[in-house]
Amino acid sequence: MLKGKTAIVTGSTSGIGLGIAQALAAQSCDVALNSFAADAQSDALVKEIAAKHGVRCLFAKADMSKPADIVAMVKDVEKAWGKVDILVNNAGIQHVAPIDEFPDAKWDQIIAINMSSNFHSTKAVLPGMKARKWGRIINIASAHGLVGSPFKSAYVAAKHGVVGFTKVTALETAEFGITANTICPGYVWTPLVAAQIPDQAKTHNMSEQDVIKKVLLKEQPTGKFATTEEIGALAVFLSSDGGASITGTAIPVDGGWTAH
Ligand code: NAD
């Protein structure tokens, strides 16, 4: 379905980003993986994806908190493959603490990685997309781009910012054959979620099992985590010709959470 297209998926050595990269590659899209450091795992993933799907796959190292790294990443992929057709801004981090105890440095880091990186990467890919009159920008926000939860001030602020930025991107690019959308996952079982459970347990004074049932999945009427495959399937659809008129949206994949 996506043969001849090229994609960058940021933060794609694990979790949702890796799920999206695999789903795009399964549709014959060439995929650039990204994280802040190349390692044995990223080398193995590049080889595995290229061999399994018969696509080109490369690793583009860049720290999403550093604008110069982001611009260099886009330039590197454009140099290697001539273009970037699909940009998936997925890299993100979390920190859980009450506002009055929230570390200033963590706030700045979350805003940089979860929100500002979307601006820098979009700015870098747009000239090429506009010139070719085709592009897909998919920003991975969160249900927390649509509603708030306590103790996640920086994350919720950044994700709401991503939803707003995506709307502006869609409006500025609509006449160039480019779409920009936000996917807003509810809880998906990934390392990011697993890592926050001990902190949540401490903050809520609960066992880790209770945090999963009574805090995380309490919000999702399905009572289930969403899967990385489900998010990947939506990214593929938004990238396809069938997604050409879907732009400026924020699409929840949250088991009904934001229907409340
Ligand atoms: P994850 O921790 O499994 O993956 C995050 C990825 O981002 C990793 O590959 C990591 O190496 C990379 N990354 C982190 N900081 C980076 C940086 N400075 N530069 C480059 N790469 C960096 O997390 P995940 O759960 O797959 O989350 C992916 C995205 O989905 C995030 O934006 C997150 O906010 C969002 N999200 C996740 C959930 C969930 O329940 N897992 C729900 C809603 C939204």
PDB file of C-alpha atoms and ligand atoms in Angstrom, residues 10-17 34-36 62-65 90-93 113-114 140-143 155 159 184-193, ligand 1:
ATOM      1  CA  THR A  10      10.720   9.275  16.129  1.00  0.00           C
ATOM      2  CA  GLY A  11      11.302   7.318  19.335  1.00  0.00           C
ATOM      3  CA  SER A  12      10.840   4.057  17.488  1.00  0.00           C
ATOM      4  CA  THR A  13      13.133   1.568  19.187  1.00  0.00           C
ATOM      5  CA  SER A  14      10.376   0.474  21.551  1.00  0.00           C
ATOM      6  CA  GLY A  15       6.676   0.648  22.323  1.00  0.00           C
ATOM      7  CA  ILE A  16       4.238   2.541  20.113  1.00  0.00           C
ATOM      8  CA  GLY A  17       6.903   3.979  17.780  1.00  0.00           C
ATOM      9  CA  ASN A  34      15.067   6.968  15.686  1.00  0.00           C
ATOM     10  CA  SER A  35      16.188   7.207  19.256  1.00  0.00           C
ATOM     11  CA  PHE A  36      18.889   9.204  21.053  1.00  0.00           C
ATOM     12  CA  ALA A  62      18.790  12.276  17.234  1.00  0.00           C
ATOM     13  CA  ASP A  63      17.904  13.548  20.672  1.00  0.00           C
ATOM     14  CA  MET A  64      14.404  14.988  20.370  1.00  0.00           C
ATOM     15  CA  SER A  65      15.180  17.562  23.054  1.00  0.00           C
ATOM     16  CA  ASN A  90       6.150   9.752  18.557  1.00  0.00           C
ATOM     17  CA  ALA A  91       9.071  10.205  20.980  1.00  0.00           C
ATOM     18  CA  GLY A  92       7.854  11.042  24.440  1.00  0.00           C
ATOM     19  CA  ILE A  93       8.606  10.767  28.128  1.00  0.00           C
ATOM     20  CA  ILE A 113      10.657  16.200  23.823  1.00  0.00           C
ATOM     21  CA  ASN A 114       6.874  15.748  23.820  1.00  0.00           C
ATOM     22  CA  ILE A 140       1.270  10.837  18.725  1.00  0.00           C
ATOM     23  CA  ALA A 141      -0.367  12.815  21.512  1.00  0.00           C
ATOM     24  CA  SER A 142      -2.467  10.976  24.087  1.00  0.00           C
ATOM     25  CA  ALA A 143      -5.914  10.902  25.649  1.00  0.00           C
ATOM     26  CA  TYR A 155       2.723  15.778  30.012  1.00  0.00           C
ATOM     27  CA  LYS A 159       0.039  16.804  24.677  1.00  0.00           C
ATOM     28  CA  CYS A 184      -4.556  10.109  21.016  1.00  0.00           C
ATOM     29  CA  PRO A 185      -3.909   6.709  22.597  1.00  0.00           C
ATOM     30  CA  GLY A 186      -5.332   5.759  25.959  1.00  0.00           C
ATOM     31  CA  TYR A 187      -3.165   3.417  27.996  1.00  0.00           C
ATOM     32  CA  VAL A 188      -1.056   1.128  25.833  1.00  0.00           C
ATOM     33  CA  TRP A 189       1.174  -1.438  27.562  1.00  0.00           C
ATOM     34  CA  THR A 190       4.702  -0.221  26.760  1.00  0.00           C
ATOM     35  CA  PRO A 191       7.919   0.450  28.724  1.00  0.00           C
ATOM     36  CA  LEU A 192       6.741   4.062  29.293  1.00  0.00           C
ATOM     37  CA  VAL A 193       3.631   2.854  31.127  1.00  0.00           C
TER      38      VAL A 193
HETATM   39  P1  NAD B   1       8.390   4.077  25.184  1.00  0.00           P
HETATM   40  O1  NAD B   1       9.123   4.565  26.384  1.00  0.00           O
HETATM   41  O2  NAD B   1       8.209   2.620  24.981  1.00  0.00           O
HETATM   42  O3  NAD B   1       9.044   4.650  23.876  1.00  0.00           O
HETATM   43  C1  NAD B   1       9.453   5.978  23.797  1.00  0.00           C
HETATM   44  C2  NAD B   1      10.498   6.070  22.731  1.00  0.00           C
HETATM   45  O4  NAD B   1      10.945   7.419  22.662  1.00  0.00           O
HETATM   46  C3  NAD B   1      11.723   5.188  22.979  1.00  0.00           C
HETATM   47  O5  NAD B   1      12.120   4.631  21.740  1.00  0.00           O
HETATM   48  C4  NAD B   1      12.755   6.186  23.485  1.00  0.00           C
HETATM   49  O6  NAD B   1      14.070   5.764  23.177  1.00  0.00           O
HETATM   50  C5  NAD B   1      12.364   7.405  22.693  1.00  0.00           C
HETATM   51  N1  NAD B   1      12.823   8.646  23.272  1.00  0.00           N
HETATM   52  C6  NAD B   1      12.634   9.118  24.539  1.00  0.00           C
HETATM   53  N2  NAD B   1      13.263  10.284  24.678  1.00  0.00           N
HETATM   54  C7  NAD B   1      13.856  10.563  23.496  1.00  0.00           C
HETATM   55  C8  NAD B   1      14.651  11.621  23.026  1.00  0.00           C
HETATM   56  N3  NAD B   1      15.016  12.637  23.814  1.00  0.00           N
HETATM   57  N4  NAD B   1      15.062  11.573  21.746  1.00  0.00           N
HETATM   58  C9  NAD B   1      14.759  10.549  20.937  1.00  0.00           C
HETATM   59  N5  NAD B   1      14.009   9.503  21.325  1.00  0.00           N
HETATM   60  C10 NAD B   1      13.568   9.525  22.603  1.00  0.00           C
HETATM   61  O7  NAD B   1       7.000   4.857  25.217  1.00  0.00           O
HETATM   62  P2  NAD B   1       5.603   4.608  24.480  1.00  0.00           P
HETATM   63  O8  NAD B   1       4.623   4.254  25.526  1.00  0.00           O
HETATM   64  O9  NAD B   1       5.753   3.772  23.287  1.00  0.00           O
HETATM   65  O10 NAD B   1       5.264   6.103  24.060  1.00  0.00           O
HETATM   66  C11 NAD B   1       5.420   6.597  22.761  1.00  0.00           C
HETATM   67  C12 NAD B   1       4.570   7.836  22.600  1.00  0.00           C
HETATM   68  O11 NAD B   1       3.201   7.516  22.822  1.00  0.00           O
HETATM   69  C13 NAD B   1       4.920   8.947  23.597  1.00  0.00           C
HETATM   70  O12 NAD B   1       4.841  10.201  22.964  1.00  0.00           O
HETATM   71  C14 NAD B   1       3.836   8.803  24.634  1.00  0.00           C
HETATM   72  O13 NAD B   1       3.586  10.012  25.298  1.00  0.00           O
HETATM   73  C15 NAD B   1       2.664   8.373  23.764  1.00  0.00           C
HETATM   74  N6  NAD B   1       1.597   7.700  24.514  1.00  0.00           N
HETATM   75  C16 NAD B   1       1.839   6.532  25.155  1.00  0.00           C
HETATM   76  C17 NAD B   1       0.780   5.916  25.834  1.00  0.00           C
HETATM   77  C18 NAD B   1       0.934   4.613  26.549  1.00  0.00           C
HETATM   78  O14 NAD B   1       0.015   4.221  27.265  1.00  0.00           O
HETATM   79  N7  NAD B   1       2.022   3.901  26.368  1.00  0.00           N
HETATM   80  C19 NAD B   1      -0.471   6.513  25.860  1.00  0.00           C
HETATM   81  C20 NAD B   1      -0.661   7.716  25.208  1.00  0.00           C
HETATM   82  C21 NAD B   1       0.386   8.299  24.527  1.00  0.00           C
END
